[in-house]
Every structure is written in structure tokens, then in C-alpha cells.
Amino acid sequence: MRAPGRFSISHRHVITAGCLLAVTVLACTAVPVAARPPVAQAATARIPAAPAGAAGAAGPPVTGAPSEGMLQALQRDLGLTREQVQARLLNEARLAPVEAKLRRRLGARFGGSWFTGKTAGSLVVATTSAADIPAVVATGARAEVVGASLYELTMLKRRLDAAMASHGHGGSVRYVDVKGNRIVVLSATPVATANLAKAAGMDTEKVVVVASSERPRPLYDLKGGDPYYIGVTSRCSVGFAAIDATDPAERGFVSAGHCGQQGRLTNGFNRAPQGVFQGSSFPVDDYAWITVNENWTPTPAVDDGGGGVVSVTGARVAIEGASVCRSGSSSDFHCGVVQQRDTSVTYSQGAVFGLTRTDVCADPGDSGGAFISADQAQGVTSGGSGGCSVGGITYFQPVGEILTAYGLTLVTAAPGPPPAPDTCAGFPNAFTGTLATGRSAYLPRGSRYRRSAAGTRSACLKGPEGGDFDLYLQRWNGASWSTVATADGPAPDERITYTGTAGRYRYRVTATAGSGAYTLGFWAP
């Protein structure tokens, strides 16, 4: 129940605390903090969470359940129980429309809004007029009266950015603090920053400079197959992320040696400074080790060319005849089989030994890109013949030799769900059916409208003895279904493990030869 006639008011004009420096530069020692008048707590009308399956619950429905990974991350990072996380998400979803309605109603008087409480059980809405308090409280939110509207603060920040963003003492971060009804500037040189703001004519009651060592920087992920640049025109592809086994602070990736010599600098896919060749060998071998700067984060992933990634969980060598796929910045993702190992190739620059031969195509610019079999790293693209418009042969430098040569450890992800026994039992989702030769089934039915979270998907197909049933994983790209993983061996039983982004997925079961009953079991994140 909400107690009638109670609300929160906060007249805030100048608020400082601790080591905050106003534009007039307040020292951090023995600074008197402006007293804040006591705030009367508003009895907030919190919308109770509806029991599962309840009909006619107040507020809009929560569309889409959070993934298990999200629930676990919120518990870990916010220090909440699972029940508190679920309550928080429900409160946020139900109170968001209340905030939107009040924002529209208050218009130019709107001073910002924020949630309070561990489970976001209270919504606070600020206004520049005390006359709005009854309307705010009537929605179940708390009201606070502030001196400047959000629009006024936003305009002030734009002026501040124009005057200070490119200045050496302009601070590393500037933002609107709606709770404090002010602009905050984070700076390593707070006195100089405060003087600069004052000289620019900033409102000394609304701009606060905070001493801070924060240095924001752009963050980029490294994944196999991404382009990187050497000099102005040369482009190669990232192989696999790795770290120095003796110095984990040294992080980077392996690639082809012919892409660059030791000491050459690299830029990433976005042309931002990236790293430096620490070692390079070509010819004889064709490998290199490139360390990256702190703006780049090595990830255990290979771009699959379709908007997803394949997780790298190890470097187990695939036997001849095994399927293998290559990711590169010119021709994206292509697959084939391992043909021969320990192959010697003579390029115009000299001979390279110990390569693996495959029937996977490649184009110029794909050099250095990742070769992967299922979730196991195999090597980096060296060279080949033909191309992806006509087909071809491509050779890769085995990754194990590169790791040994430079004393590296591969960056890997945790393995996906273990495969089920040959019966395909034990998967949380299971379907059975029968197919005649040449026919296909798409499962689960209606999957055009079924979404799953990002992560690793695992599937097992058990076909009739003596038949040849194949399995395909397909993803909806917005216009059609595209195949992102294939298991089409000559046997009735197939398995697929695939790591990709969130989206709509389905499985296609095809009776290539033979007829009979099948069982499909699958696991989705």
C-alpha cells in the first residue's frame, strides 16, 4: 500500500562531496559539503510480480525470457540472488513504460530518471516544478524537484564538449549526472580542467570536476579470420589468439610469416593501431607472432562468415579426410577436407616445409587466416592455387609448430556440451520421425519464430542402419535460411557442434540414401 500524501523533494543547486572539485576549484582537504535537506521518502506503489502463468497481470508482458548466461552474470556482477535478479528484470520491464509516460508528460520540465534499490523496485523521476509532484506520485514513482531540466543539462554539456573535448586539460570523460543534477568532468588535472571550464563561461554551480585516473580507450576483439593491415596496402588475416606462456601480459595472435617481418606494425580491421610482429619466419616455415596493444582483446573465436563465431576449445590435430574450414578476410568462411600432411611447397620466394594440404579454397588477403576442424585449431593459411570463384587447393602451417616456436599458449574457450551417447539420448530436446530417400525434415517445427541465445549448439542425429542421413544447422538471416554447419558423412549417424550469435535456428535432416526412422537430439543455449 502507498501511504497517501507523502513524496520526495530535493532542491539541489550545488552538491559537492569528498574530492569533487567545483569549477571554482574546491580543495580535497577539509572541504565543507553543502548540506542536503532531508528528503521525505515517497511511499512507492511497486507493481507486484505476477506469478508464473497468471492472467491479467498489471503492466505490459515481459517479452522474451533472459538467457541462463545473463541470469548468472547478473548474479555474479551485481551480487544478487537468482530471485533478486528475476525480480529486478521484471521491475525494470514494468516500470519502463511508467517512466516513458512521465517523460512525455513533463516535457521541458523533465529532469531525468533512475531506478533505486537492489531489485530496481523504485523509480525516481525528477522535475523542475513542484506542481508535478502529485502526477509523478500517482504513477507509483518518487518525485524529486531539481534546479535544471535534462534538456538544460544536455545543452550545457554540449557547450562544455565544444570548449574542452579536444583540449589537453579538458578531462577524459564528461557526462550528465541526473541524480546530482549537474555535469561531471573526470580529469587527471582537475585544477587545470576547472580553470578551463570557468574560462569558457561554464555555470560554476552545474559543472563539477572530479580527480580521476580513468583513461578510456577503444576496445576491439581479436578473432580468427579478421583482416589486419601491414603498412598502407598490405592486408592479411588473423589466425588464432594466443598469449606468451611465460608472460601472460604479452597477448596477440598467430598468422602467416610472409605477411610481415619482425618489427613491422599492424593496424586492425578498423585501421586502428593494433600491434607489432614479434617474430616471423618465411620461407622454410610460414608463421608469425604478433603482439597487440591494450586496446585489443584476444578471443577464442573464429569468424564463421555468417554473423557468428566458432569457439576454439583446443588444437587437437585432425586426421586426413577430416572436415576442415578456413576463415579469411577476403573470402570469408569455406570448408573442405584435410588431404595430406607434411607437404613441401615451393613458392617464388623459396620452399616451405611441413604444411598441410586441403581442398579448401582461398583468395589473396586470406593469408594467415584460421583453419579449424569442429572446435579445434589446425593452422594458419599459407598459400594455394585457384580461388574461391573456381575452387582450389590451400595449404596451412600447423598451429602446434607456431605455438612451440614462440612459447605460446592458445586462447581457448570452455568446451561445449558433451555429445550424447550413440542413441542420441540425454539431450534436452528430442524429435523422432521417418523419412524416405531424398526427403527432408525441418526441426523443431515452427522454428522460424523460435530464437535461442548466443553460445554453443550441439546436435546428434541417429538414422536407420545401412542408410545415409545427413544433418544441417540453418540460421534465419532475415530473408532466408542459410546453412551454418553441416554433417554429411556417408553414415546414418551425424553430429554437429556450432558456436554462434543469438538468432533463429533450425535443423534440417535429409535422407540422402535409404529410408527409415530417425532421432534428432539437440541442445541450445
Coordinates of C-alpha atoms in Angstrom, one line a residue:
M1 CA 0.0 0.0 0.0
R2 CA 1.2 3.5 -0.8
A3 CA 0.9 6.0 2.1
P4 CA -1.2 9.0 0.9
G5 CA 0.2 12.5 0.8
R6 CA 3.9 11.6 1.0
F7 CA 6.5 12.5 -1.6
S8 CA 10.2 13.3 -2.0
I9 CA 11.5 16.8 -2.7
S10 CA 15.1 17.7 -3.3
H11 CA 16.1 21.3 -4.1
R12 CA 19.6 20.8 -5.4
H13 CA 21.6 23.6 -6.7
V14 CA 25.2 23.0 -5.6
I15 CA 26.2 19.5 -4.5
T16 CA 29.7 18.5 -3.7
A17 CA 31.2 15.6 -1.9
G18 CA 34.6 14.3 -0.9
C19 CA 37.2 15.1 -3.6
L20 CA 34.8 16.6 -6.1
L21 CA 36.1 19.9 -7.4
A22 CA 33.6 22.6 -8.4
V23 CA 34.6 24.8 -11.3
T24 CA 35.8 27.3 -8.7
V25 CA 38.2 24.6 -7.6
L26 CA 37.5 23.3 -4.1
A27 CA 40.4 21.6 -2.4
C28 CA 40.1 18.0 -1.5
T29 CA 41.1 18.6 2.1
A30 CA 38.6 19.5 4.7
V31 CA 36.0 20.7 2.2
P32 CA 32.7 21.5 3.7
V33 CA 30.0 19.6 1.9
A34 CA 26.8 21.5 1.1
A35 CA 24.1 20.2 3.3
R36 CA 21.3 18.4 1.6
P37 CA 17.9 19.0 3.1
P38 CA 16.3 15.9 4.5
V39 CA 14.2 14.1 1.8
A40 CA 10.8 12.8 2.7
Q41 CA 10.5 9.2 1.4
A42 CA 7.7 8.7 -1.0
A43 CA 5.8 5.5 -0.4
T44 CA 6.2 3.9 -3.8
A45 CA 3.5 1.9 -5.4
R46 CA 5.5 -1.0 -6.6
I47 CA 3.9 -3.3 -9.1
P48 CA 4.0 -6.8 -7.7
A49 CA 5.5 -9.5 -9.7
A50 CA 2.8 -11.7 -11.2
P51 CA 3.0 -15.4 -10.5
A52 CA 4.1 -17.5 -13.4
G53 CA 1.2 -18.1 -15.8
A54 CA -1.0 -15.6 -14.2
A55 CA -3.5 -13.9 -16.5
G56 CA -4.4 -10.2 -16.4
A57 CA -1.2 -9.1 -14.6
A58 CA -0.8 -5.3 -14.4
G59 CA 1.7 -3.7 -16.8
P60 CA 3.0 -5.0 -20.2
P61 CA 4.2 -8.5 -20.5
V62 CA 7.8 -9.3 -20.3
T63 CA 8.7 -10.3 -23.9
G64 CA 11.5 -12.9 -24.0
A65 CA 13.0 -14.7 -21.1
P66 CA 16.6 -13.8 -20.2
S67 CA 19.2 -16.4 -21.1
E68 CA 20.8 -18.5 -18.4
G69 CA 24.1 -16.8 -19.1
M70 CA 22.6 -13.4 -18.5
L71 CA 21.0 -14.6 -15.2
Q72 CA 24.3 -16.0 -14.0
A73 CA 26.2 -12.9 -15.0
L74 CA 23.8 -10.6 -13.2
Q75 CA 24.0 -12.7 -10.1
R76 CA 27.8 -12.6 -10.2
D77 CA 28.3 -8.9 -11.1
L78 CA 25.5 -7.3 -9.1
G79 CA 25.9 -9.5 -6.1
L80 CA 22.3 -10.7 -6.2
T81 CA 20.5 -14.0 -5.7
R82 CA 18.7 -15.6 -8.6
E83 CA 15.3 -14.5 -7.2
Q84 CA 16.6 -10.9 -6.9
V85 CA 17.8 -10.9 -10.5
Q86 CA 14.4 -12.1 -11.7
A87 CA 12.6 -9.5 -9.6
R88 CA 14.9 -6.8 -10.9
L89 CA 14.4 -7.6 -14.5
L90 CA 10.6 -7.7 -14.0
N91 CA 10.7 -4.4 -12.2
E92 CA 12.8 -2.8 -14.9
A93 CA 10.4 -4.1 -17.6
R94 CA 7.3 -2.9 -15.9
L95 CA 8.4 0.5 -14.7
A96 CA 10.0 1.5 -18.0
P97 CA 6.6 2.4 -19.6
V98 CA 5.8 4.5 -16.4
E99 CA 9.0 6.4 -17.0
A100 CA 8.2 6.9 -20.7
K101 CA 4.7 8.3 -19.8
L102 CA 6.1 10.7 -17.3
R103 CA 8.9 11.9 -19.6
R104 CA 6.3 12.8 -22.2
R105 CA 4.0 14.4 -19.7
L106 CA 6.7 16.6 -18.1
G107 CA 8.2 17.6 -21.3
A108 CA 10.7 20.5 -20.9
R109 CA 10.4 20.2 -17.1
F110 CA 11.7 16.6 -17.1
G111 CA 14.9 16.4 -15.1
G112 CA 15.9 12.8 -15.6
S113 CA 15.0 9.4 -14.0
W114 CA 16.7 6.5 -12.3
F115 CA 16.0 3.2 -10.5
T116 CA 16.9 2.6 -6.9
G117 CA 17.1 -0.5 -4.8
K118 CA 18.9 -3.8 -5.4
T119 CA 15.9 -5.1 -7.4
A120 CA 15.1 -1.7 -9.1
G121 CA 11.9 -1.6 -7.1
S122 CA 11.6 2.2 -7.1
L123 CA 11.5 4.6 -10.0
V124 CA 12.6 8.2 -9.3
V125 CA 11.6 10.9 -11.7
A126 CA 13.0 14.5 -11.4
T127 CA 11.1 17.6 -12.4
T128 CA 11.8 21.3 -12.2
S129 CA 8.3 22.1 -10.9
A130 CA 6.9 21.1 -7.6
A131 CA 3.5 21.2 -9.2
D132 CA 4.3 18.0 -11.0
I133 CA 4.7 16.0 -7.7
P134 CA 1.2 14.7 -7.4
A135 CA 1.2 13.4 -11.0
V136 CA 4.5 11.7 -10.5
V137 CA 3.5 10.1 -7.2
A138 CA 0.2 9.0 -8.7
T139 CA 2.0 6.6 -11.0
G140 CA 3.9 4.9 -8.2
A141 CA 7.2 6.7 -8.8
R142 CA 9.1 9.0 -6.5
A143 CA 9.3 12.7 -7.3
E144 CA 12.4 14.9 -6.9
V145 CA 12.4 18.6 -7.6
V146 CA 15.7 19.8 -9.3
G147 CA 17.0 23.1 -10.5
A148 CA 17.8 22.3 -14.1
S149 CA 15.9 20.2 -16.6
L150 CA 17.6 17.3 -18.5
Y151 CA 17.4 19.4 -21.7
E152 CA 19.2 22.3 -20.0
L153 CA 21.9 20.0 -18.7
T154 CA 22.3 18.4 -22.1
M155 CA 22.8 21.8 -23.8
L156 CA 25.3 22.7 -21.1
K157 CA 27.3 19.6 -21.8
R158 CA 27.3 20.3 -25.5
R159 CA 28.8 23.7 -24.8
L160 CA 31.3 22.0 -22.4
D161 CA 32.3 19.4 -25.1
A162 CA 32.8 22.1 -27.7
A163 CA 35.1 24.1 -25.4
M164 CA 37.0 21.2 -23.8
A165 CA 36.8 17.9 -25.7
S166 CA 39.9 18.5 -27.8
H167 CA 41.9 20.4 -25.1
G168 CA 44.7 18.7 -23.3
H169 CA 43.2 19.5 -19.9
G170 CA 39.6 19.1 -21.0
G171 CA 39.1 15.9 -18.9
S172 CA 38.9 12.3 -20.1
V173 CA 35.2 11.9 -19.5
R174 CA 32.2 14.3 -19.4
Y175 CA 28.7 13.2 -18.6
V176 CA 25.3 14.4 -17.3
D177 CA 24.7 13.2 -13.7
V178 CA 20.9 13.3 -13.4
K179 CA 21.0 12.1 -9.8
G180 CA 23.2 15.1 -8.9
N181 CA 21.5 17.4 -11.4
R182 CA 24.9 18.5 -12.8
I183 CA 27.6 17.9 -15.3
V184 CA 30.6 15.8 -14.1
V185 CA 34.1 16.0 -15.7
L186 CA 36.7 13.4 -14.9
S187 CA 40.2 14.7 -15.1
A188 CA 43.8 13.8 -14.2
T189 CA 44.5 17.5 -13.9
P190 CA 41.4 18.7 -12.1
V191 CA 42.6 22.2 -11.2
A192 CA 43.6 23.0 -14.8
T193 CA 40.3 21.5 -16.0
A194 CA 38.3 23.5 -13.6
N195 CA 40.1 26.7 -14.7
L196 CA 39.5 25.9 -18.3
A197 CA 35.7 25.3 -17.7
K198 CA 35.5 28.6 -15.8
A199 CA 37.3 30.5 -18.5
A200 CA 34.8 29.0 -21.0
G201 CA 32.0 30.6 -19.1
M202 CA 30.5 27.4 -17.7
D203 CA 27.9 27.6 -14.9
T204 CA 30.0 27.1 -11.8
E205 CA 27.0 25.6 -9.9
K206 CA 26.4 22.9 -12.5
V207 CA 29.8 21.7 -13.6
V208 CA 31.8 19.6 -11.2
V209 CA 35.3 18.3 -11.9
V210 CA 36.4 15.0 -10.3
A211 CA 40.0 14.0 -9.9
S212 CA 40.3 10.7 -11.8
S213 CA 42.9 8.4 -13.3
E214 CA 40.3 6.9 -15.7
R215 CA 41.7 6.8 -19.3
P216 CA 39.0 5.4 -21.6
R217 CA 40.2 3.6 -24.7
P218 CA 38.6 1.8 -27.6
L219 CA 38.3 -1.9 -27.1
Y220 CA 38.4 -4.3 -30.0
D221 CA 38.1 -8.1 -30.1
L222 CA 40.5 -10.2 -32.0
K223 CA 39.0 -13.2 -33.7
G224 CA 40.3 -15.6 -36.4
G225 CA 39.6 -14.5 -40.0
D226 CA 39.5 -10.8 -39.2
P227 CA 41.6 -8.6 -41.5
Y228 CA 44.7 -6.7 -40.3
Y229 CA 46.9 -4.3 -42.2
I230 CA 50.7 -4.0 -42.6
G231 CA 51.7 -0.7 -44.0
V232 CA 49.4 1.2 -46.3
T233 CA 48.3 -1.5 -48.7
S234 CA 49.1 -5.0 -47.4
R235 CA 46.3 -7.0 -45.8
C236 CA 46.3 -10.4 -44.2
S237 CA 44.0 -12.3 -41.8
V238 CA 44.2 -13.1 -38.1
G239 CA 44.9 -16.7 -37.3
F240 CA 44.3 -17.6 -33.6
A241 CA 44.6 -15.6 -30.4
A242 CA 47.5 -16.6 -28.2
I243 CA 49.4 -15.5 -25.1
D244 CA 53.0 -15.8 -24.1
A245 CA 53.3 -18.9 -21.9
T246 CA 55.9 -17.2 -19.7
D247 CA 54.5 -13.7 -19.7
P248 CA 50.7 -13.7 -19.9
A249 CA 50.7 -9.9 -20.3
E250 CA 52.1 -10.5 -23.8
R251 CA 48.9 -11.1 -25.9
G252 CA 48.3 -11.3 -29.6
F253 CA 47.7 -13.7 -32.4
V254 CA 49.5 -16.0 -34.8
S255 CA 49.4 -15.6 -38.5
A256 CA 51.5 -16.2 -41.7
G257 CA 55.1 -15.3 -41.7
H258 CA 55.0 -13.9 -45.3
C259 CA 52.6 -11.2 -44.1
G260 CA 55.3 -9.2 -42.3
Q261 CA 58.8 -9.2 -40.9
Q262 CA 59.8 -8.8 -37.3
G263 CA 59.3 -5.2 -36.1
R264 CA 56.6 -4.3 -38.6
L265 CA 53.5 -2.6 -37.2
T266 CA 49.9 -3.7 -37.8
N267 CA 46.5 -2.0 -37.8
G268 CA 43.3 -3.8 -37.1
F269 CA 40.2 -4.3 -39.2
N270 CA 39.2 -0.7 -38.4
R271 CA 42.6 0.7 -39.3
A272 CA 43.2 1.5 -35.6
P273 CA 46.8 0.8 -34.3
Q274 CA 46.9 -2.8 -33.3
G275 CA 50.3 -4.5 -32.7
V276 CA 53.8 -5.4 -33.9
F277 CA 55.4 -8.5 -35.4
Q278 CA 57.5 -10.1 -32.6
G279 CA 58.7 -12.9 -34.7
S280 CA 58.4 -14.0 -38.3
S281 CA 59.7 -17.0 -40.3
F282 CA 59.4 -17.3 -44.1
P283 CA 60.4 -19.2 -46.2
V284 CA 61.2 -22.6 -44.8
D285 CA 58.4 -22.0 -42.3
D286 CA 55.4 -19.7 -42.8
Y287 CA 54.4 -18.4 -39.4
A288 CA 54.5 -15.2 -37.3
W289 CA 53.6 -14.0 -33.8
I290 CA 52.1 -10.5 -33.5
T291 CA 51.5 -8.9 -30.0
V292 CA 48.7 -6.4 -29.7
N293 CA 48.3 -3.3 -27.6
E294 CA 45.9 -3.0 -24.6
N295 CA 43.0 -1.8 -26.9
W296 CA 42.7 -5.3 -28.3
T297 CA 41.2 -8.3 -26.6
P298 CA 42.2 -11.8 -27.9
T299 CA 39.1 -14.1 -28.0
P300 CA 38.9 -17.9 -28.5
A301 CA 36.8 -17.4 -31.6
V302 CA 36.9 -17.7 -35.4
D303 CA 34.6 -15.7 -37.6
D304 CA 32.2 -18.1 -39.4
G305 CA 31.4 -15.6 -42.2
G306 CA 27.7 -15.7 -41.4
G307 CA 27.5 -13.3 -38.4
G308 CA 28.5 -15.9 -35.9
V309 CA 31.7 -17.4 -34.5
V310 CA 33.2 -20.8 -33.9
S311 CA 34.7 -21.3 -30.5
V312 CA 38.2 -22.6 -30.2
T313 CA 38.5 -25.1 -27.4
G314 CA 41.8 -26.8 -28.3
A315 CA 44.3 -27.8 -31.0
R316 CA 43.8 -31.5 -31.5
V317 CA 45.2 -32.4 -34.9
A318 CA 42.5 -33.5 -37.3
I319 CA 43.3 -36.7 -39.2
E320 CA 43.4 -36.9 -43.0
G321 CA 40.0 -36.9 -44.5
A322 CA 38.5 -34.9 -41.6
S323 CA 36.4 -31.8 -42.5
V324 CA 38.2 -28.5 -42.0
C325 CA 37.2 -24.9 -42.5
R326 CA 39.1 -21.7 -43.2
S327 CA 38.2 -18.2 -42.2
G328 CA 39.7 -15.3 -44.1
S329 CA 39.2 -11.6 -44.7
S330 CA 38.8 -11.9 -48.5
S331 CA 36.6 -14.9 -49.0
D332 CA 35.0 -15.3 -45.5
F333 CA 34.4 -18.9 -44.4
H334 CA 35.0 -22.0 -46.6
C335 CA 35.3 -25.7 -45.9
G336 CA 36.7 -28.9 -47.3
V337 CA 38.8 -31.8 -46.0
V338 CA 42.3 -32.4 -44.9
Q339 CA 44.1 -34.1 -47.8
Q340 CA 47.8 -34.6 -46.9
R341 CA 50.2 -33.6 -44.2
D342 CA 53.9 -32.8 -44.1
T343 CA 53.7 -31.2 -47.5
S344 CA 56.5 -29.2 -49.0
V345 CA 55.6 -26.2 -51.2
T346 CA 58.0 -24.1 -53.3
Y347 CA 56.9 -20.5 -53.7
S348 CA 58.7 -17.9 -55.8
Q349 CA 60.3 -16.7 -52.5
G350 CA 61.5 -20.2 -51.5
A351 CA 60.4 -23.5 -50.2
V352 CA 58.2 -24.0 -47.1
F353 CA 58.1 -27.4 -45.4
G354 CA 55.7 -29.2 -43.1
L355 CA 52.4 -27.7 -44.5
T356 CA 49.1 -29.4 -44.6
R357 CA 47.3 -29.7 -47.9
T358 CA 43.5 -29.2 -48.2
D359 CA 40.8 -28.8 -50.9
V360 CA 39.5 -25.6 -49.2
C361 CA 39.6 -22.6 -51.5
A362 CA 41.2 -19.2 -50.6
D363 CA 41.9 -15.8 -52.2
P364 CA 44.6 -13.2 -51.8
G365 CA 44.2 -11.5 -48.4
D366 CA 43.2 -14.7 -46.7
S367 CA 46.8 -15.4 -45.8
G368 CA 47.3 -16.1 -42.1
G369 CA 43.6 -16.8 -41.5
A370 CA 42.4 -19.6 -39.3
F371 CA 42.0 -23.3 -40.3
I372 CA 39.7 -25.0 -37.8
S373 CA 38.1 -28.5 -37.6
A374 CA 35.0 -28.5 -35.4
D375 CA 36.2 -26.5 -32.5
Q376 CA 39.9 -27.5 -32.8
A377 CA 42.5 -25.1 -34.2
Q378 CA 44.5 -26.6 -37.0
G379 CA 46.7 -23.9 -38.5
V380 CA 47.1 -20.6 -40.4
T381 CA 46.6 -20.1 -44.1
S382 CA 49.9 -20.1 -46.1
G383 CA 49.1 -20.2 -49.8
G384 CA 47.5 -22.2 -52.6
S385 CA 46.3 -22.3 -56.1
G386 CA 43.0 -21.5 -57.8
G387 CA 40.5 -19.3 -55.8
C388 CA 37.0 -19.4 -54.3
S389 CA 35.4 -18.4 -57.6
V390 CA 36.8 -21.5 -59.3
G391 CA 37.8 -23.8 -56.5
G392 CA 41.3 -24.5 -55.4
I393 CA 43.9 -26.1 -53.1
T394 CA 45.1 -24.3 -50.0
Y395 CA 48.0 -25.1 -47.6
F396 CA 48.2 -24.3 -43.9
Q397 CA 51.0 -24.0 -41.4
P398 CA 50.1 -26.3 -38.5
V399 CA 49.4 -24.2 -35.4
G400 CA 51.3 -26.6 -33.0
E401 CA 54.6 -25.7 -34.6
I402 CA 53.9 -22.0 -34.2
L403 CA 53.0 -22.3 -30.5
T404 CA 56.2 -24.3 -29.9
A405 CA 58.4 -21.9 -31.8
Y406 CA 57.4 -18.9 -29.8
G407 CA 56.4 -20.5 -26.5
L408 CA 52.8 -19.6 -26.8
T409 CA 49.5 -20.8 -25.3
L410 CA 46.4 -20.8 -27.4
V411 CA 43.5 -18.8 -26.1
T412 CA 40.6 -21.3 -25.8
A413 CA 37.0 -21.4 -24.6
A414 CA 35.4 -24.0 -22.4
P415 CA 34.2 -27.0 -24.5
G416 CA 30.6 -27.1 -25.4
P417 CA 28.1 -29.6 -24.0
P418 CA 29.4 -33.1 -24.2
P419 CA 27.9 -35.2 -27.0
A420 CA 25.2 -37.7 -26.1
P421 CA 25.7 -41.4 -26.5
D422 CA 25.2 -43.0 -29.9
T423 CA 21.5 -43.4 -29.1
C424 CA 21.3 -39.5 -29.1
A425 CA 19.6 -39.8 -25.7
G426 CA 20.2 -37.3 -23.0
F427 CA 19.6 -34.1 -25.0
P428 CA 17.0 -31.8 -23.6
N429 CA 15.3 -31.6 -27.0
A430 CA 14.5 -34.7 -28.9
F431 CA 12.4 -35.4 -32.1
T432 CA 11.7 -38.6 -33.9
G433 CA 10.3 -39.3 -37.4
T434 CA 10.6 -41.2 -40.6
L435 CA 12.0 -40.2 -44.0
A436 CA 12.0 -41.7 -47.4
T437 CA 15.1 -41.4 -49.7
G438 CA 15.6 -37.8 -50.9
R439 CA 13.2 -36.3 -48.4
S440 CA 14.0 -33.8 -45.7
A441 CA 12.5 -32.7 -42.3
Y442 CA 13.0 -29.3 -40.6
L443 CA 13.1 -29.3 -36.8
P444 CA 11.9 -28.0 -34.5
R445 CA 8.7 -27.3 -36.3
G446 CA 7.9 -23.6 -36.4
S447 CA 11.5 -22.7 -35.6
R448 CA 11.1 -19.6 -37.9
Y449 CA 9.7 -18.0 -34.8
R450 CA 12.0 -19.7 -32.2
R451 CA 15.0 -17.8 -31.0
S452 CA 18.0 -19.0 -29.0
A453 CA 20.7 -17.1 -27.2
A454 CA 24.3 -16.8 -28.3
G455 CA 26.5 -19.8 -27.4
T456 CA 27.3 -23.4 -28.4
R457 CA 24.7 -25.6 -30.0
S458 CA 25.1 -29.4 -30.1
A459 CA 23.1 -31.9 -32.1
C460 CA 23.1 -35.6 -32.6
L461 CA 21.3 -37.5 -35.5
K462 CA 20.6 -41.2 -35.3
G463 CA 19.5 -42.7 -38.6
P464 CA 18.5 -46.1 -39.8
E465 CA 21.1 -48.8 -40.0
G466 CA 22.6 -49.0 -43.5
G467 CA 21.3 -45.6 -44.6
D468 CA 22.9 -42.3 -45.2
F469 CA 21.2 -39.5 -43.2
D470 CA 22.7 -36.0 -43.1
L471 CA 22.3 -33.1 -40.7
Y472 CA 22.4 -29.4 -41.4
L473 CA 22.1 -26.4 -39.0
Q474 CA 20.5 -23.4 -40.5
R475 CA 20.1 -19.8 -39.3
W476 CA 17.5 -17.2 -40.4
N477 CA 19.3 -14.2 -41.9
G478 CA 16.3 -12.0 -42.2
A479 CA 15.3 -13.1 -45.7
S480 CA 16.1 -16.8 -46.0
W481 CA 17.6 -19.8 -44.2
S482 CA 21.3 -20.2 -44.6
T483 CA 23.3 -23.3 -43.6
V484 CA 25.9 -22.5 -41.0
A485 CA 27.1 -26.1 -40.1
T486 CA 27.0 -29.4 -42.0
A487 CA 27.5 -33.0 -41.0
D488 CA 27.1 -35.1 -44.3
G489 CA 29.3 -38.1 -43.9
P490 CA 28.4 -41.5 -45.5
A491 CA 26.9 -42.9 -42.3
P492 CA 23.4 -42.8 -40.8
D493 CA 24.6 -41.0 -37.7
E494 CA 25.9 -37.4 -37.6
R495 CA 26.8 -34.8 -35.0
I496 CA 27.1 -31.0 -35.1
T497 CA 28.7 -28.6 -32.6
Y498 CA 28.5 -24.9 -33.6
T499 CA 29.0 -21.7 -31.7
G500 CA 27.2 -18.6 -33.0
T501 CA 25.3 -15.5 -32.2
A502 CA 21.7 -15.2 -30.9
G503 CA 19.1 -15.8 -33.6
R504 CA 16.6 -18.2 -35.1
Y505 CA 17.9 -21.6 -35.8
R506 CA 16.6 -24.9 -37.2
Y507 CA 17.9 -28.3 -38.1
R508 CA 17.4 -30.0 -41.5
V509 CA 17.5 -33.8 -41.6
T510 CA 17.9 -35.3 -45.0
A511 CA 17.7 -38.9 -46.1
T512 CA 20.5 -39.0 -48.7
A513 CA 20.3 -42.7 -49.1
G514 CA 18.0 -45.3 -47.5
S515 CA 14.7 -44.8 -45.7
G516 CA 13.5 -45.3 -42.2
A517 CA 13.2 -43.8 -38.7
Y518 CA 15.5 -41.2 -37.2
T519 CA 16.0 -39.5 -33.9
L520 CA 17.3 -35.9 -33.6
G521 CA 18.5 -34.6 -30.2
F522 CA 19.9 -31.2 -29.7
W523 CA 21.0 -28.7 -27.1
A524 CA 20.6 -24.9 -27.5
P525 CA 21.9 -22.1 -25.2

